mmCIF file of C-alpha atoms in Angstrom:
data_model
loop_
_atom_site.group_PDB
_atom_site.id
_atom_site.type_symbol
_atom_site.label_atom_id
_atom_site.label_comp_id
_atom_site.label_asym_id
_atom_site.label_seq_id
_atom_site.Cartn_x
_atom_site.Cartn_y
_atom_site.Cartn_z
ATOM 1 C CA MET E 11 161.542 -86.482 -123.098
ATOM 2 C CA GLU E 12 159.210 -85.251 -125.620
ATOM 3 C CA ILE E 13 156.938 -82.399 -124.718
ATOM 4 C CA LYS E 14 153.668 -81.606 -126.699
ATOM 5 C CA GLN E 15 150.837 -78.789 -125.802
ATOM 6 C CA SER E 16 147.473 -78.180 -127.167
ATOM 7 C CA MET E 17 144.797 -75.561 -126.260
ATOM 8 C CA GLY E 18 141.423 -76.202 -124.698
ATOM 9 C CA GLN E 19 140.180 -79.644 -125.153
ATOM 10 C CA GLY E 20 143.095 -80.932 -127.476
ATOM 11 C CA PRO E 21 144.734 -84.109 -127.286
ATOM 12 C CA GLU E 22 147.086 -83.395 -124.607
ATOM 13 C CA ASN E 23 144.202 -82.285 -122.333
ATOM 14 C CA GLN E 24 143.187 -86.139 -121.383
ATOM 15 C CA ALA E 25 146.526 -87.006 -120.577
ATOM 16 C CA ALA E 26 146.947 -84.140 -118.399
ATOM 17 C CA LEU E 27 143.437 -84.801 -116.490
ATOM 18 C CA GLN E 28 144.417 -88.094 -115.561
ATOM 19 C CA ILE E 29 147.987 -87.156 -114.254
ATOM 20 C CA ARG E 30 146.316 -84.336 -112.258
ATOM 21 C CA ARG E 31 143.812 -86.916 -111.104
ATOM 22 C CA THR E 32 146.342 -89.026 -109.881
ATOM 23 C CA VAL E 33 148.421 -86.512 -108.423
ATOM 24 C CA PHE E 34 145.964 -83.713 -106.769
ATOM 25 C CA ILE E 35 142.687 -85.924 -106.198
ATOM 26 C CA ASP E 36 144.132 -89.551 -105.559
ATOM 27 C CA GLU E 37 147.497 -88.902 -103.810
ATOM 28 C CA GLN E 38 146.709 -85.031 -102.064
ATOM 29 C CA GLY E 39 143.383 -85.362 -101.510
ATOM 30 C CA ILE E 40 141.940 -82.339 -103.211
ATOM 31 C CA ASP E 41 138.384 -82.348 -103.920
ATOM 32 C CA ALA E 42 137.711 -83.185 -107.643
ATOM 33 C CA ASP E 43 135.190 -80.368 -108.063
ATOM 34 C CA LEU E 44 138.281 -77.555 -106.976
ATOM 35 C CA GLU E 45 140.773 -79.693 -109.144
ATOM 36 C CA PHE E 46 138.429 -79.826 -112.429
ATOM 37 C CA ASP E 47 137.463 -76.389 -112.025
ATOM 38 C CA GLY E 48 135.805 -76.156 -115.573
ATOM 39 C CA THR E 49 138.342 -73.809 -117.293
ATOM 40 C CA ASP E 50 140.553 -76.431 -118.871
ATOM 41 C CA SER E 51 138.888 -75.387 -122.043
ATOM 42 C CA ASP E 52 140.537 -71.970 -121.930
ATOM 43 C CA LYS E 53 144.009 -72.818 -121.194
ATOM 44 C CA LYS E 54 146.996 -74.146 -123.014
ATOM 45 C CA HIS E 55 147.958 -77.799 -121.408
ATOM 46 C CA TYR E 56 151.665 -79.051 -121.607
ATOM 47 C CA VAL E 57 152.511 -82.886 -121.379
ATOM 48 C CA GLY E 58 155.793 -84.579 -121.126
ATOM 49 C CA TYR E 59 156.331 -88.012 -122.357
ATOM 50 C CA GLU E 60 158.737 -90.831 -121.528
ATOM 51 C CA ASN E 61 159.069 -93.555 -123.986
ATOM 52 C CA GLY E 62 155.484 -92.462 -125.167
ATOM 53 C CA ARG E 63 153.982 -92.433 -121.647
ATOM 54 C CA PRO E 64 152.929 -89.071 -120.108
ATOM 55 C CA VAL E 65 154.710 -88.479 -117.099
ATOM 56 C CA THR E 66 154.498 -85.071 -116.212
ATOM 57 C CA THR E 67 151.977 -82.043 -116.910
ATOM 58 C CA ALA E 68 151.009 -78.250 -116.491
ATOM 59 C CA ARG E 69 148.367 -75.990 -117.589
ATOM 60 C CA VAL E 70 149.046 -72.574 -118.743
ATOM 61 C CA GLU E 71 146.471 -69.349 -118.809
ATOM 62 C CA LEU E 72 147.768 -66.755 -121.104
ATOM 63 C CA THR E 73 146.763 -63.337 -119.492
ATOM 64 C CA PRO E 74 147.634 -59.851 -120.681
ATOM 65 C CA THR E 75 150.190 -59.508 -117.772
ATOM 66 C CA GLY E 76 151.938 -62.576 -118.431
ATOM 67 C CA TRP E 77 151.741 -66.479 -118.446
ATOM 68 C CA LEU E 78 149.858 -68.351 -115.675
ATOM 69 C CA VAL E 79 151.258 -71.852 -115.009
ATOM 70 C CA GLN E 80 148.820 -74.143 -112.887
ATOM 71 C CA ARG E 81 148.321 -77.946 -112.178
ATOM 72 C CA VAL E 82 152.124 -78.657 -112.329
ATOM 73 C CA ALA E 83 152.327 -82.485 -111.611
ATOM 74 C CA THR E 84 154.112 -85.488 -112.096
ATOM 75 C CA LEU E 85 153.212 -88.898 -111.576
ATOM 76 C CA PRO E 86 154.848 -90.217 -108.165
ATOM 77 C CA GLU E 87 156.675 -93.012 -109.824
ATOM 78 C CA ASP E 88 158.001 -90.564 -112.468
ATOM 79 C CA ARG E 89 159.538 -87.826 -109.957
ATOM 80 C CA HIS E 90 163.296 -87.128 -109.563
ATOM 81 C CA HIS E 91 164.162 -87.475 -113.156
ATOM 82 C CA GLY E 92 163.896 -83.787 -114.058
ATOM 83 C CA TYR E 93 160.880 -84.055 -115.979
ATOM 84 C CA SER E 94 158.935 -81.215 -114.255
ATOM 85 C CA GLN E 95 162.080 -78.943 -114.628
ATOM 86 C CA GLN E 96 162.168 -79.962 -118.196
ATOM 87 C CA LEU E 97 158.400 -79.408 -118.935
ATOM 88 C CA LEU E 98 158.762 -75.680 -116.952
ATOM 89 C CA THR E 99 162.102 -74.714 -119.067
ATOM 90 C CA GLN E 100 159.818 -75.241 -122.450
ATOM 91 C CA ILE E 101 157.045 -73.382 -120.810
ATOM 92 C CA ILE E 102 159.247 -70.428 -119.881
ATOM 93 C CA SER E 103 160.851 -70.400 -123.200
ATOM 94 C CA ASP E 104 157.609 -70.517 -125.033
ATOM 95 C CA ALA E 105 156.733 -67.728 -123.032
ATOM 96 C CA ALA E 106 159.674 -65.582 -123.999
ATOM 97 C CA LYS E 107 159.346 -66.056 -127.550
ATOM 98 C CA ALA E 108 156.071 -64.953 -127.360
ATOM 99 C CA GLY E 109 157.023 -61.910 -125.577
ATOM 100 C CA THR E 110 155.180 -62.178 -122.595
ATOM 101 C CA PRO E 111 156.794 -59.894 -119.669
ATOM 102 C CA GLN E 112 156.304 -62.605 -116.957
ATOM 103 C CA VAL E 113 155.517 -66.309 -115.977
ATOM 104 C CA ARG E 114 153.628 -66.368 -112.439
ATOM 105 C CA LEU E 115 152.252 -69.378 -110.604
ATOM 106 C CA ASP E 116 151.281 -70.392 -107.045
ATOM 107 C CA ALA E 117 153.843 -72.950 -105.531
ATOM 108 C CA GLN E 118 152.691 -75.526 -103.117
ATOM 109 C CA HIS E 119 154.995 -74.966 -99.746
ATOM 110 C CA GLN E 120 157.106 -77.831 -100.744
ATOM 111 C CA ALA E 121 157.865 -76.849 -104.203
ATOM 112 C CA VAL E 122 158.934 -73.237 -103.479
ATOM 113 C CA SER E 123 163.068 -74.405 -103.728
ATOM 114 C CA PHE E 124 162.293 -76.286 -107.228
ATOM 115 C CA TYR E 125 160.870 -73.252 -108.594
ATOM 116 C CA ASP E 126 163.499 -70.971 -107.045
ATOM 117 C CA ARG E 127 166.039 -73.044 -109.037
ATOM 118 C CA LEU E 128 164.327 -71.982 -112.077
ATOM 119 C CA GLY E 129 164.408 -68.244 -111.506
ATOM 120 C CA PHE E 130 161.056 -67.760 -109.837
ATOM 121 C CA GLN E 131 160.900 -65.453 -106.968
ATOM 122 C CA VAL E 132 158.330 -65.285 -104.028
ATOM 123 C CA ALA E 133 156.076 -62.206 -104.803
ATOM 124 C CA GLY E 134 153.764 -62.523 -101.714
ATOM 125 C CA GLY E 135 152.733 -64.108 -98.395
ATOM 126 C CA ALA E 136 151.486 -67.617 -98.078
ATOM 127 C CA PHE E 137 147.699 -68.370 -98.649
ATOM 128 C CA LEU E 138 145.734 -71.666 -98.215
ATOM 129 C CA GLU E 139 144.166 -73.048 -101.589
ATOM 130 C CA ALA E 140 142.541 -76.524 -101.543
ATOM 131 C CA GLY E 141 143.901 -76.980 -97.731
ATOM 132 C CA ILE E 142 147.582 -76.407 -99.119
ATOM 133 C CA VAL E 143 149.863 -73.372 -98.217
ATOM 134 C CA HIS E 144 150.815 -71.982 -101.506
ATOM 135 C CA TYR E 145 153.193 -68.785 -102.254
ATOM 136 C CA PRO E 146 152.807 -66.616 -105.192
ATOM 137 C CA MET E 147 155.868 -66.864 -107.403
ATOM 138 C CA ILE E 148 156.960 -64.766 -110.412
ATOM 139 C CA LYS E 149 159.719 -64.790 -113.304
ATOM 140 C CA GLU E 150 160.338 -61.617 -115.175
ATOM 141 C CA LEU E 151 161.166 -62.307 -118.479
ATOM 142 C CA LEU E 152 161.612 -58.680 -120.210
#
């Protein structure tokens, strides 16, 4: 799988938005106004391509305390091939190279074990976001 990234409205943004529309709006029923929250232009977008086709994505907010990973999604027909794991591994590697102390994310309840296998730890209680139970998770890098 080839992983590409861009900031803001860069070339990967449209591929990322299409994957997110399919997964979060069409599949999970999240309101489009919540999913497309108007903050994509100041985030880094990662997209994984398999045979030139975008299959997985995540966006990253670069904060002073660490990288905040958001909107991790893989197209339904492309799940269970390790694409999200490869994408997250690249993000973690990039964050470590940038010297950030930690990577954080809010995991949907069904994805907690996936992130746990990547070294993230639950860092707080459950909360609802867009009607879905989430848990804050952190991976310390330093």
